[in-house]
Each structure stands twice: as C-alpha cells, then as structure tokens.
mmCIF file of C-alpha atoms in Angstrom:
data_model
loop_
_atom_site.group_PDB
_atom_site.id
_atom_site.type_symbol
_atom_site.label_atom_id
_atom_site.label_comp_id
_atom_site.label_asym_id
_atom_site.label_seq_id
_atom_site.Cartn_x
_atom_site.Cartn_y
_atom_site.Cartn_z
ATOM 1 C CA UNK A 5 -2.556 -1.885 2.010
ATOM 2 C CA UNK A 6 -5.680 -0.276 1.933
ATOM 3 C CA UNK A 7 -8.634 -0.832 -0.221
ATOM 4 C CA UNK A 8 -8.154 1.959 -2.707
ATOM 5 C CA UNK A 9 -4.105 1.471 -2.790
ATOM 6 C CA UNK A 10 -5.116 -2.156 -3.571
ATOM 7 C CA UNK A 11 -7.177 -1.419 -6.320
ATOM 8 C CA UNK A 12 -4.943 1.003 -8.062
ATOM 9 C CA UNK A 13 -2.194 -1.184 -7.726
ATOM 10 C CA UNK A 14 -4.319 -3.914 -9.417
ATOM 11 C CA UNK A 15 -5.377 -1.503 -12.194
ATOM 12 C CA UNK A 16 -1.939 -1.389 -13.320
ATOM 13 C CA UNK A 17 -0.666 -5.230 -12.808
ATOM 14 C CA UNK A 18 -3.556 -6.617 -14.357
ATOM 15 C CA UNK A 19 -5.039 -6.738 -18.240
ATOM 16 C CA UNK A 20 -7.808 -4.386 -18.708
ATOM 17 C CA UNK A 21 -10.456 -7.338 -19.314
ATOM 18 C CA UNK A 22 -9.906 -8.975 -16.072
ATOM 19 C CA UNK A 23 -9.527 -5.650 -14.038
ATOM 20 C CA UNK A 24 -12.746 -4.971 -15.358
ATOM 21 C CA UNK A 25 -14.422 -7.811 -14.846
ATOM 22 C CA UNK A 26 -13.370 -7.622 -10.707
ATOM 23 C CA UNK A 27 -14.385 -4.061 -10.594
ATOM 24 C CA UNK A 28 -17.227 -3.813 -12.928
ATOM 25 C CA UNK A 29 -21.015 -3.687 -12.061
ATOM 26 C CA UNK A 30 -24.018 -3.465 -13.658
ATOM 27 C CA UNK A 31 -25.636 -0.925 -15.738
ATOM 28 C CA UNK A 32 -23.838 2.516 -15.465
ATOM 29 C CA UNK A 33 -22.601 1.465 -11.734
ATOM 30 C CA UNK A 34 -24.482 3.864 -9.720
ATOM 31 C CA UNK A 35 -25.005 1.324 -7.632
ATOM 32 C CA UNK A 36 -21.780 0.320 -6.672
ATOM 33 C CA UNK A 37 -20.663 3.875 -6.383
ATOM 34 C CA UNK A 38 -24.043 3.962 -3.647
ATOM 35 C CA UNK A 39 -22.666 0.820 -2.000
ATOM 36 C CA UNK A 40 -19.309 2.764 -0.680
ATOM 37 C CA UNK A 41 -20.515 6.012 -0.690
ATOM 38 C CA UNK A 42 -23.521 5.489 1.650
ATOM 39 C CA UNK A 43 -20.978 4.336 4.550
ATOM 40 C CA UNK A 44 -19.709 8.027 4.679
ATOM 41 C CA UNK A 45 -23.331 8.979 5.955
ATOM 42 C CA UNK A 46 -23.298 6.393 8.777
ATOM 43 C CA UNK A 47 -21.800 8.015 11.702
ATOM 44 C CA UNK A 48 -20.165 6.218 15.053
ATOM 45 C CA UNK A 49 -20.265 7.881 18.508
ATOM 46 C CA UNK A 50 -17.364 8.432 19.742
ATOM 47 C CA UNK A 51 -17.363 7.348 23.973
ATOM 48 C CA UNK A 52 -14.120 8.783 26.339
ATOM 49 C CA UNK A 53 -12.924 7.257 29.413
ATOM 50 C CA UNK A 54 -13.555 3.918 28.909
ATOM 51 C CA UNK A 55 -11.022 0.960 29.981
ATOM 52 C CA UNK A 56 -10.424 -0.372 26.379
ATOM 53 C CA UNK A 57 -6.972 -1.418 26.774
ATOM 54 C CA UNK A 58 -8.049 -5.045 26.255
ATOM 55 C CA UNK A 59 -9.995 -5.859 23.088
ATOM 56 C CA UNK A 60 -11.111 -8.961 21.606
ATOM 57 C CA UNK A 61 -12.245 -9.346 18.167
ATOM 58 C CA UNK A 62 -13.455 -12.863 18.445
ATOM 59 C CA UNK A 63 -17.392 -13.550 17.733
ATOM 60 C CA UNK A 64 -19.943 -16.403 17.013
ATOM 61 C CA UNK A 65 -22.258 -16.829 14.129
ATOM 62 C CA UNK A 66 -24.489 -19.674 13.583
ATOM 63 C CA UNK A 67 -22.826 -21.867 16.606
ATOM 64 C CA UNK A 68 -19.094 -21.259 15.046
ATOM 65 C CA UNK A 69 -16.377 -19.341 16.594
ATOM 66 C CA UNK A 70 -13.896 -16.943 14.640
ATOM 67 C CA UNK A 71 -11.434 -14.665 15.540
ATOM 68 C CA UNK A 72 -12.433 -11.850 13.712
ATOM 69 C CA UNK A 73 -15.876 -10.670 12.786
ATOM 70 C CA UNK A 74 -15.521 -10.601 9.071
ATOM 71 C CA UNK A 75 -14.368 -13.519 6.547
ATOM 72 C CA UNK A 76 -14.322 -13.645 2.642
ATOM 73 C CA UNK A 77 -17.516 -13.547 0.430
ATOM 74 C CA UNK A 78 -17.580 -15.925 -2.529
ATOM 75 C CA UNK A 79 -16.104 -14.978 -5.450
ATOM 76 C CA UNK A 80 -16.382 -16.684 -8.559
ATOM 77 C CA UNK A 81 -12.580 -17.276 -10.689
ATOM 78 C CA UNK A 82 -10.422 -15.769 -7.887
ATOM 79 C CA UNK A 83 -7.358 -17.200 -9.842
ATOM 80 C CA UNK A 84 -8.152 -14.296 -12.426
ATOM 81 C CA UNK A 85 -6.801 -11.759 -9.531
ATOM 82 C CA UNK A 86 -3.607 -14.209 -8.945
ATOM 83 C CA UNK A 87 -2.456 -17.667 -9.699
ATOM 84 C CA UNK A 88 -3.603 -19.841 -7.074
ATOM 85 C CA UNK A 89 -5.692 -17.066 -5.345
ATOM 86 C CA UNK A 90 -7.909 -19.576 -3.634
ATOM 87 C CA UNK A 91 -5.477 -21.386 -1.867
ATOM 88 C CA UNK A 92 -3.820 -18.285 -0.994
ATOM 89 C CA UNK A 93 -7.511 -17.288 1.066
ATOM 90 C CA UNK A 94 -7.842 -20.964 2.237
ATOM 91 C CA UNK A 95 -4.424 -20.599 4.093
ATOM 92 C CA UNK A 96 -5.462 -17.129 5.290
ATOM 93 C CA UNK A 97 -8.860 -18.579 6.417
ATOM 94 C CA UNK A 98 -7.239 -20.821 8.519
ATOM 95 C CA UNK A 99 -4.125 -19.356 9.859
ATOM 96 C CA UNK A 100 -6.694 -16.492 11.071
ATOM 97 C CA UNK A 101 -9.895 -18.602 12.068
ATOM 98 C CA UNK A 102 -12.257 -16.935 9.727
ATOM 99 C CA UNK A 103 -14.457 -18.241 6.890
ATOM 100 C CA UNK A 104 -13.698 -18.050 3.207
ATOM 101 C CA UNK A 105 -16.616 -18.997 1.003
ATOM 102 C CA UNK A 106 -16.402 -20.908 -1.936
ATOM 103 C CA UNK A 107 -17.985 -19.995 -5.101
ATOM 104 C CA UNK A 108 -19.625 -22.726 -7.465
ATOM 105 C CA UNK A 109 -17.832 -20.889 -10.061
ATOM 106 C CA UNK A 110 -14.648 -21.027 -8.258
ATOM 107 C CA UNK A 111 -11.170 -21.599 -9.887
ATOM 108 C CA UNK A 112 -10.504 -24.392 -7.388
ATOM 109 C CA UNK A 113 -12.930 -27.512 -7.025
ATOM 110 C CA UNK A 114 -15.101 -27.600 -3.913
ATOM 111 C CA UNK A 115 -13.379 -30.920 -2.743
ATOM 112 C CA UNK A 116 -9.703 -29.000 -2.960
ATOM 113 C CA UNK A 117 -11.011 -25.849 -1.047
ATOM 114 C CA UNK A 118 -12.451 -28.112 2.113
ATOM 115 C CA UNK A 119 -9.422 -30.188 2.013
ATOM 116 C CA UNK A 120 -6.918 -26.648 2.344
ATOM 117 C CA UNK A 121 -9.590 -24.873 4.446
ATOM 118 C CA UNK A 122 -11.563 -27.562 6.513
ATOM 119 C CA UNK A 123 -14.326 -26.516 8.297
ATOM 120 C CA UNK A 124 -13.382 -22.615 7.493
ATOM 121 C CA UNK A 125 -14.894 -23.660 4.038
ATOM 122 C CA UNK A 126 -18.234 -22.536 3.286
ATOM 123 C CA UNK A 127 -20.129 -23.286 -0.115
ATOM 124 C CA UNK A 128 -22.269 -20.957 -1.971
ATOM 125 C CA UNK A 129 -24.337 -22.408 -4.592
ATOM 126 C CA UNK A 130 -25.497 -20.997 -7.555
ATOM 127 C CA UNK A 131 -28.560 -23.090 -9.052
ATOM 128 C CA UNK A 132 -29.320 -23.427 -13.170
ATOM 129 C CA UNK A 133 -32.650 -23.211 -14.725
ATOM 130 C CA UNK A 134 -33.724 -26.841 -13.824
ATOM 131 C CA UNK A 135 -32.994 -26.831 -10.078
ATOM 132 C CA UNK A 136 -31.990 -30.425 -9.946
ATOM 133 C CA UNK A 137 -28.211 -29.553 -10.810
ATOM 134 C CA UNK A 138 -28.208 -27.194 -8.072
ATOM 135 C CA UNK A 139 -29.104 -30.292 -5.695
ATOM 136 C CA UNK A 140 -26.820 -32.439 -6.882
ATOM 137 C CA UNK A 141 -23.906 -29.750 -6.405
ATOM 138 C CA UNK A 142 -25.236 -29.539 -2.717
ATOM 139 C CA UNK A 143 -25.022 -33.231 -2.404
ATOM 140 C CA UNK A 144 -21.472 -32.768 -3.667
ATOM 141 C CA UNK A 145 -20.645 -30.272 -1.070
ATOM 142 C CA UNK A 146 -22.120 -32.603 1.809
ATOM 143 C CA UNK A 147 -19.975 -35.414 0.476
ATOM 144 C CA UNK A 148 -16.824 -33.333 0.812
ATOM 145 C CA UNK A 149 -17.734 -32.301 4.580
ATOM 146 C CA UNK A 150 -19.064 -28.796 4.087
ATOM 147 C CA UNK A 151 -21.373 -27.657 7.109
ATOM 148 C CA UNK A 152 -22.517 -24.723 5.581
ATOM 149 C CA UNK A 153 -23.936 -23.691 2.561
ATOM 150 C CA UNK A 154 -24.967 -20.205 1.108
ATOM 151 C CA UNK A 155 -27.659 -20.155 -1.853
ATOM 152 C CA UNK A 156 -26.936 -17.023 -3.587
ATOM 153 C CA UNK A 157 -30.506 -15.730 -4.506
ATOM 154 C CA UNK A 158 -29.978 -12.472 -6.250
ATOM 155 C CA UNK A 159 -29.107 -13.604 -9.575
ATOM 156 C CA UNK A 160 -32.097 -14.946 -11.618
ATOM 157 C CA UNK A 161 -30.344 -13.677 -14.891
ATOM 158 C CA UNK A 162 -26.890 -12.207 -15.155
ATOM 159 C CA UNK A 163 -26.846 -8.547 -15.390
ATOM 160 C CA UNK A 164 -25.945 -6.169 -18.290
ATOM 161 C CA UNK A 165 -22.365 -5.583 -17.473
ATOM 162 C CA UNK A 166 -20.979 -2.948 -20.111
ATOM 163 C CA UNK A 167 -17.274 -3.384 -19.164
ATOM 164 C CA UNK A 168 -17.726 -7.048 -20.025
ATOM 165 C CA UNK A 169 -19.544 -6.372 -23.259
ATOM 166 C CA UNK A 170 -16.702 -3.980 -24.329
ATOM 167 C CA UNK A 171 -14.111 -6.266 -23.655
ATOM 168 C CA UNK A 172 -15.403 -9.024 -25.075
ATOM 169 C CA UNK A 173 -15.051 -10.934 -21.745
ATOM 170 C CA UNK A 174 -16.673 -14.899 -22.016
ATOM 171 C CA UNK A 175 -15.902 -18.006 -20.262
ATOM 172 C CA UNK A 176 -14.071 -19.620 -21.322
ATOM 173 C CA UNK A 177 -12.072 -16.626 -22.922
ATOM 174 C CA UNK A 178 -11.991 -15.754 -26.372
ATOM 175 C CA UNK A 179 -8.604 -14.722 -27.484
ATOM 176 C CA UNK A 180 -8.791 -12.065 -30.497
ATOM 177 C CA UNK A 181 -6.305 -9.704 -30.955
ATOM 178 C CA UNK A 182 -7.757 -7.002 -28.889
ATOM 179 C CA UNK A 183 -7.574 -9.817 -26.083
ATOM 180 C CA UNK A 184 -3.898 -11.066 -27.079
ATOM 181 C CA UNK A 185 -2.672 -7.296 -27.089
ATOM 182 C CA UNK A 186 -4.538 -6.529 -23.635
ATOM 183 C CA UNK A 187 -2.335 -9.821 -22.268
ATOM 184 C CA UNK A 188 0.945 -8.743 -23.986
ATOM 185 C CA UNK A 189 0.849 -5.755 -22.389
ATOM 186 C CA UNK A 190 0.942 -7.196 -18.922
ATOM 187 C CA UNK A 191 3.626 -9.652 -18.922
ATOM 188 C CA UNK A 192 4.254 -10.573 -15.622
ATOM 189 C CA UNK A 193 0.583 -11.554 -14.948
ATOM 190 C CA UNK A 194 0.455 -13.495 -18.485
ATOM 191 C CA UNK A 195 3.920 -15.508 -17.445
ATOM 192 C CA UNK A 196 2.239 -16.431 -14.019
ATOM 193 C CA UNK A 197 -1.095 -17.166 -15.401
ATOM 194 C CA UNK A 198 0.369 -19.630 -18.042
ATOM 195 C CA UNK A 199 2.357 -21.471 -15.475
ATOM 196 C CA UNK A 200 -0.504 -22.010 -13.369
ATOM 197 C CA UNK A 201 -2.605 -22.837 -15.903
ATOM 198 C CA UNK A 202 -5.516 -20.357 -17.269
ATOM 199 C CA UNK A 203 -8.343 -20.171 -14.303
ATOM 200 C CA UNK A 204 -11.569 -21.779 -15.131
ATOM 201 C CA UNK A 205 -14.703 -23.347 -13.156
ATOM 202 C CA UNK A 206 -13.109 -25.771 -11.689
ATOM 203 C CA UNK A 207 -16.464 -27.323 -10.200
ATOM 204 C CA UNK A 208 -17.357 -28.539 -13.554
ATOM 205 C CA UNK A 209 -15.647 -31.497 -14.571
ATOM 206 C CA UNK A 210 -15.009 -32.812 -18.314
ATOM 207 C CA UNK A 211 -14.496 -29.086 -19.549
ATOM 208 C CA UNK A 212 -11.056 -28.179 -20.274
ATOM 209 C CA UNK A 213 -12.028 -24.808 -20.713
ATOM 210 C CA UNK A 214 -14.196 -24.726 -18.079
ATOM 211 C CA UNK A 215 -17.508 -24.242 -20.417
ATOM 212 C CA UNK A 216 -19.201 -26.254 -18.311
ATOM 213 C CA UNK A 217 -20.566 -23.322 -16.337
ATOM 214 C CA UNK A 218 -22.768 -21.290 -18.425
ATOM 215 C CA UNK A 219 -22.218 -17.772 -17.046
ATOM 216 C CA UNK A 220 -25.061 -16.285 -19.094
ATOM 217 C CA UNK A 221 -27.511 -18.984 -18.553
ATOM 218 C CA UNK A 222 -30.609 -18.643 -16.241
ATOM 219 C CA UNK A 223 -30.157 -19.244 -12.782
ATOM 220 C CA UNK A 224 -34.140 -19.085 -12.206
ATOM 221 C CA UNK A 225 -33.729 -22.900 -10.369
ATOM 222 C CA UNK A 226 -33.173 -20.659 -7.338
ATOM 223 C CA UNK A 227 -37.027 -20.348 -6.500
ATOM 224 C CA UNK A 228 -38.814 -20.835 -3.399
ATOM 225 C CA UNK A 229 -39.534 -24.469 -4.308
ATOM 226 C CA UNK A 230 -36.262 -25.073 -4.260
ATOM 227 C CA UNK A 231 -35.166 -23.414 -0.872
ATOM 228 C CA UNK A 232 -37.938 -25.853 0.221
ATOM 229 C CA UNK A 233 -36.381 -28.878 -1.162
ATOM 230 C CA UNK A 234 -32.694 -27.523 -0.578
ATOM 231 C CA UNK A 235 -34.045 -26.965 3.074
ATOM 232 C CA UNK A 236 -35.219 -30.647 3.733
ATOM 233 C CA UNK A 237 -31.998 -32.173 1.998
ATOM 234 C CA UNK A 238 -29.338 -29.926 3.556
ATOM 235 C CA UNK A 239 -28.713 -30.863 7.231
ATOM 236 C CA UNK A 240 -25.842 -28.607 7.994
ATOM 237 C CA UNK A 241 -26.341 -24.688 8.269
ATOM 238 C CA UNK A 242 -28.296 -22.822 5.569
ATOM 239 C CA UNK A 243 -27.666 -19.228 4.803
ATOM 240 C CA UNK A 244 -29.526 -17.264 1.881
ATOM 241 C CA UNK A 245 -27.992 -14.265 0.485
ATOM 242 C CA UNK A 246 -28.891 -11.439 -1.821
ATOM 243 C CA UNK A 247 -31.652 -10.329 0.511
ATOM 244 C CA UNK A 248 -32.483 -6.658 0.152
ATOM 245 C CA UNK A 249 -36.025 -6.266 1.569
ATOM 246 C CA UNK A 250 -37.810 -7.297 4.901
ATOM 247 C CA UNK A 251 -40.186 -9.376 3.087
ATOM 248 C CA UNK A 252 -38.194 -11.629 1.408
ATOM 249 C CA UNK A 253 -36.068 -12.095 4.866
ATOM 250 C CA UNK A 254 -39.214 -12.802 6.860
ATOM 251 C CA UNK A 255 -40.089 -15.580 3.772
ATOM 252 C CA UNK A 256 -36.629 -16.845 4.144
ATOM 253 C CA UNK A 257 -36.568 -17.043 7.846
ATOM 254 C CA UNK A 258 -39.983 -18.888 8.050
ATOM 255 C CA UNK A 259 -38.647 -21.307 5.208
ATOM 256 C CA UNK A 260 -36.063 -22.553 8.008
ATOM 257 C CA UNK A 261 -32.628 -20.907 6.883
ATOM 258 C CA UNK A 262 -30.087 -20.517 9.584
ATOM 259 C CA UNK A 263 -29.178 -17.000 8.262
ATOM 260 C CA UNK A 264 -29.774 -14.254 6.165
ATOM 261 C CA UNK A 265 -27.024 -12.615 4.220
ATOM 262 C CA UNK A 266 -27.888 -8.595 3.045
ATOM 263 C CA UNK A 267 -26.371 -8.075 -0.150
ATOM 264 C CA UNK A 268 -26.670 -6.295 -3.553
ATOM 265 C CA UNK A 269 -23.823 -8.458 -4.832
ATOM 266 C CA UNK A 270 -21.647 -5.427 -4.826
ATOM 267 C CA UNK A 271 -23.792 -3.440 -7.486
ATOM 268 C CA UNK A 272 -23.157 -6.322 -10.015
ATOM 269 C CA UNK A 273 -26.792 -7.134 -10.548
ATOM 270 C CA UNK A 274 -29.339 -4.000 -10.268
ATOM 271 C CA UNK A 275 -28.055 -0.645 -10.876
ATOM 272 C CA UNK A 276 -30.965 1.106 -9.513
ATOM 273 C CA UNK A 277 -31.156 -1.029 -6.102
ATOM 274 C CA UNK A 278 -30.748 0.637 -2.914
ATOM 275 C CA UNK A 279 -27.239 0.794 -1.030
ATOM 276 C CA UNK A 280 -27.135 -2.452 0.974
ATOM 277 C CA UNK A 281 -25.952 -1.053 4.114
ATOM 278 C CA UNK A 282 -29.161 1.224 3.747
ATOM 279 C CA UNK A 283 -31.343 -1.606 4.262
ATOM 280 C CA UNK A 284 -29.852 -3.508 6.996
ATOM 281 C CA UNK A 285 -31.706 -1.855 9.884
ATOM 282 C CA UNK A 286 -35.103 -3.110 8.246
ATOM 283 C CA UNK A 287 -33.757 -6.250 7.906
ATOM 284 C CA UNK A 288 -33.045 -6.598 10.803
ATOM 285 C CA UNK A 289 -36.034 -5.286 12.315
ATOM 286 C CA UNK A 290 -38.067 -7.833 10.279
ATOM 287 C CA UNK A 291 -36.265 -11.097 11.867
ATOM 288 C CA UNK A 292 -35.962 -10.014 15.080
ATOM 289 C CA UNK A 293 -32.640 -9.335 17.402
ATOM 290 C CA UNK A 294 -31.289 -13.064 17.242
ATOM 291 C CA UNK A 295 -31.616 -14.348 13.837
ATOM 292 C CA UNK A 296 -28.342 -14.417 12.332
ATOM 293 C CA UNK A 297 -27.508 -11.726 9.650
ATOM 294 C CA UNK A 298 -24.472 -11.528 7.388
ATOM 295 C CA UNK A 299 -23.683 -8.893 5.503
ATOM 296 C CA UNK A 300 -21.697 -7.583 2.143
ATOM 297 C CA UNK A 301 -21.321 -4.944 -0.612
ATOM 298 C CA UNK A 302 -19.482 -1.380 -0.245
ATOM 299 C CA UNK A 303 -17.199 -2.911 2.854
ATOM 300 C CA UNK A 304 -13.809 -0.870 2.449
ATOM 301 C CA UNK A 305 -11.954 -0.931 5.705
ATOM 302 C CA UNK A 306 -12.510 -1.368 9.563
ATOM 303 C CA UNK A 307 -14.886 1.049 10.106
ATOM 304 C CA UNK A 308 -17.134 0.081 7.769
ATOM 305 C CA UNK A 309 -17.232 -3.258 9.061
ATOM 306 C CA UNK A 310 -17.796 -1.741 12.448
ATOM 307 C CA UNK A 311 -20.736 0.088 11.197
ATOM 308 C CA UNK A 312 -22.370 -2.794 9.258
ATOM 309 C CA UNK A 313 -21.930 -4.761 12.680
ATOM 310 C CA UNK A 314 -23.718 -1.407 14.490
ATOM 311 C CA UNK A 315 -26.334 -1.215 12.130
ATOM 312 C CA UNK A 316 -27.209 -5.064 12.498
ATOM 313 C CA UNK A 317 -24.947 -7.393 11.218
ATOM 314 C CA UNK A 318 -23.468 -10.340 12.894
ATOM 315 C CA UNK A 319 -20.928 -11.245 10.634
ATOM 316 C CA UNK A 320 -18.981 -9.110 7.365
ATOM 317 C CA UNK A 321 -17.495 -10.270 4.293
ATOM 318 C CA UNK A 322 -15.266 -8.605 2.060
ATOM 319 C CA UNK A 323 -15.146 -9.073 -1.979
ATOM 320 C CA UNK A 324 -13.308 -6.987 -4.275
ATOM 321 C CA UNK A 325 -10.541 -5.435 -2.410
ATOM 322 C CA UNK A 326 -9.453 -8.984 -1.202
ATOM 323 C CA UNK A 327 -8.876 -9.841 -4.996
ATOM 324 C CA UNK A 328 -7.391 -6.452 -5.354
ATOM 325 C CA UNK A 329 -4.931 -6.984 -2.745
ATOM 326 C CA UNK A 330 -3.860 -10.237 -4.190
ATOM 327 C CA UNK A 331 -3.646 -8.845 -7.631
ATOM 328 C CA UNK A 332 -1.077 -6.280 -6.060
ATOM 329 C CA UNK A 333 1.216 -8.636 -4.215
ATOM 330 C CA UNK A 334 -0.351 -11.971 -3.822
ATOM 331 C CA UNK A 335 -0.404 -13.680 -0.442
ATOM 332 C CA UNK A 336 1.721 -10.819 1.312
ATOM 333 C CA UNK A 337 -0.758 -8.074 -0.362
ATOM 334 C CA UNK A 338 -3.456 -10.070 1.133
ATOM 335 C CA UNK A 339 -2.197 -10.299 4.282
ATOM 336 C CA UNK A 340 -1.354 -6.927 4.268
ATOM 337 C CA UNK A 341 -4.699 -5.812 3.865
ATOM 338 C CA UNK A 342 -6.412 -8.176 6.445
ATOM 339 C CA UNK A 343 -3.965 -6.641 8.749
ATOM 340 C CA UNK A 344 -5.383 -3.416 8.016
ATOM 341 C CA UNK A 345 -8.951 -4.034 8.272
ATOM 342 C CA UNK A 346 -8.220 -6.008 11.692
ATOM 343 C CA UNK A 347 -6.206 -2.951 13.270
ATOM 344 C CA UNK A 348 -9.149 -0.571 11.818
ATOM 345 C CA UNK A 349 -11.647 -2.848 13.245
ATOM 346 C CA UNK A 350 -9.807 -2.765 16.665
ATOM 347 C CA UNK A 351 -8.934 0.852 16.565
ATOM 348 C CA UNK A 352 -12.577 2.059 15.811
ATOM 349 C CA UNK A 353 -13.899 -0.337 18.805
ATOM 350 C CA UNK A 354 -11.520 1.280 21.380
ATOM 351 C CA UNK A 355 -12.908 4.728 19.956
ATOM 352 C CA UNK A 356 -16.545 3.753 20.477
ATOM 353 C CA UNK A 357 -15.740 2.276 24.135
ATOM 354 C CA UNK A 358 -16.403 -1.669 22.760
ATOM 355 C CA UNK A 359 -14.002 -4.216 24.080
ATOM 356 C CA UNK A 360 -15.891 -6.882 22.492
ATOM 357 C CA UNK A 361 -17.806 -7.262 19.041
ATOM 358 C CA UNK A 362 -20.847 -7.992 21.363
ATOM 359 C CA UNK A 363 -20.861 -4.473 22.781
ATOM 360 C CA UNK A 364 -21.448 -2.892 19.292
ATOM 361 C CA UNK A 365 -25.003 -2.383 18.406
ATOM 362 C CA UNK A 366 -27.215 0.618 17.965
ATOM 363 C CA UNK A 367 -25.752 2.485 20.646
ATOM 364 C CA UNK A 368 -22.891 2.681 18.666
ATOM 365 C CA UNK A 369 -24.382 4.858 16.260
ATOM 366 C CA UNK A 370 -24.537 8.915 16.740
ATOM 367 C CA UNK A 371 -27.942 10.370 16.701
ATOM 368 C CA UNK A 372 -30.302 9.778 13.761
ATOM 369 C CA UNK A 373 -28.566 7.088 12.070
ATOM 370 C CA UNK A 374 -31.264 4.650 12.874
ATOM 371 C CA UNK A 375 -33.469 6.092 10.504
ATOM 372 C CA UNK A 376 -31.340 5.096 7.230
#
C-alpha cells in the first residue's frame, strides 16, 4: 500500500469530517500541495557497479540507535483514523525499533504510550498561553520516563482551516444533523468508534468530552523565554519543531536544544510558507554539519525519505500517510505501508550506491540540487 492508495481508501472509509480533518491544511492548501510537489524537483544521482548487496537502514540520532531512518510524526487524535491507532503505532514502533512521537493532543495518555512504546516514545509538547501548563506537562512526561521532548513552536494560534470550518469540526465533537448523517453513512467506522469510545484528548483528565484541550486557544506561551525555562528544567533530549528559517535555527541551537525539527506542520499553519524541503539545506548550512536535524512535511515514499536525508536531515518523520494507512486497514494497513517505505528506502539506496544511511548526503544529489 502506497501513500496515495492509502489516502484514497481512507477517503472512502472515513466520515467526511474526519477525513478532511486529517487531509486538510491551512487556507487554500497551496502549501500542502507545494510540500509534495517540491520533492519532484529533487534529483538523486544514480551510481553503477557499486557493491550494494548488503545494505543497512540503521542509523543513530542524538545518541539513540534506530533500525530505520524514519519514524512516526506527532499527530493529535490519531484514534479518529482507526480505533486504538496510538496503540497500533506503539507496537509498530517497538517491533521495528523506530520512534513514535506522542502529541499533547493524543487520543492516548502520555503515560500509557510510554508504557507501550518504552524508550521508542518521544513526547511532543504544545504550550498554552501562560506557559506554566507547558512546564507542568513536561514534568509529567519526565515522571513517566520520557527521554526526549519535542517542543512544537510553529502554532502560536491555530490557522484557518476551511475544511474544518465548513464541516463544523470542533473538540469535543458537536453532533448536529449534518454530522449525524456523515457518521451514519460510514457505519463501519462509526460502530468501531462507538465500541472503542469516541476519541478525545486523553492527556487532559477530568474532561469526559476532551474539552480540557482548547484546540483554538492561544499557544503563545511557546516563546524564547519558555524555551530557556524548558531547557533549564528538562534534562533529557530537547527537540524544537517547526523551524523554517536559518535565523531561528541558529537561535534555537544557541538556546541549547539537542536537535532541530524542520517542518511547516504539513502545510497546516501558513499557506504561503515555502515547501519545507526547500529550506532544509539552508538550515543545515546554518547549524553546521554535525548538529542533528529532523524533518517532515510532504514525505510520501522511500525516495522522499532518501531525498530528505541527502539534503541534510538526520532523521525523517511520516505524518498523514500513517493515519491513512490505518484508516484503510488498521494494523495490517500500517504494517503494509511501512514495509513499502522501508523497501523504497533500501532500493533507492542501492540505486545511488549507498550501503548505509551515512553514505547518503550531498554527493547523492544530481548536479544543481544543492541550490534549492
């Protein structure tokens, strides 16, 4: 199952309100389109007569060793795609030894995800308007045993997402006549969801409907002062997500972060933003050759993973296609999709003469690509 077939299957099987929540983006969704289209302009350089029979996809980042150079990006309310989606991702992360990023807005409590995925679980932190709640959530993650925290910095406010507005998507769900008809026309999803329980943001206790997480509220507490406080309190690895320019990358590095996560939130925040892959080389130049860089936004297949690695990423994360693969066929769908990505990475490495992830770099690019 590839990303596009997973998306098409998910479109049929999910209620419109749920599919659009996952698939949608900011504004006219031009940034979403640019993210994927930009990969088409990145060309790898085939190499011949190389001994590539024995290839390894294992890699290390921030001192952690993983069996693949990609993992699961932080995504909220994954349970909307398939009941128990977070647990499925946790099992897959452990089985394949890859990281799974657990969102503040996850449909599983961070303690439960840590128990399931152990050290493969990384916690992604959203910060409310005051910042104090963010520090409390970080303390909770520390108490649960998390070793890595990802501060998402590119959502000071939730962007205008026309599809969600049109469909009446809110947290908790508001079930009107339109939404009822939508759910009723997708009985398989509706019955499974009712049996499992309607997904809600489980990290917010004391709210039966999940209203403890204010999706539309300010997240302006994630500022430079907060980053300084978080760095002083958090003794584990600290990653800052949503970096899209060299100036911010330099400042984040100077603030003591252990890694930078280049991303435009999959086009879900600023419709006029550049495709994330196009700024990756400039961020790499700004922070130097050795500083760890993560990447997501627009990655759809194994070649895209290799392209991102060639342009300077140390590790790549997958977003929407992961949810669509589960929406298409649950755990089996995710397994099939990850098998396909893994095979794509491995075979692309063979084509460019790489036997290990460390062999992928600027020299893997065809002439002219470095200027993007």
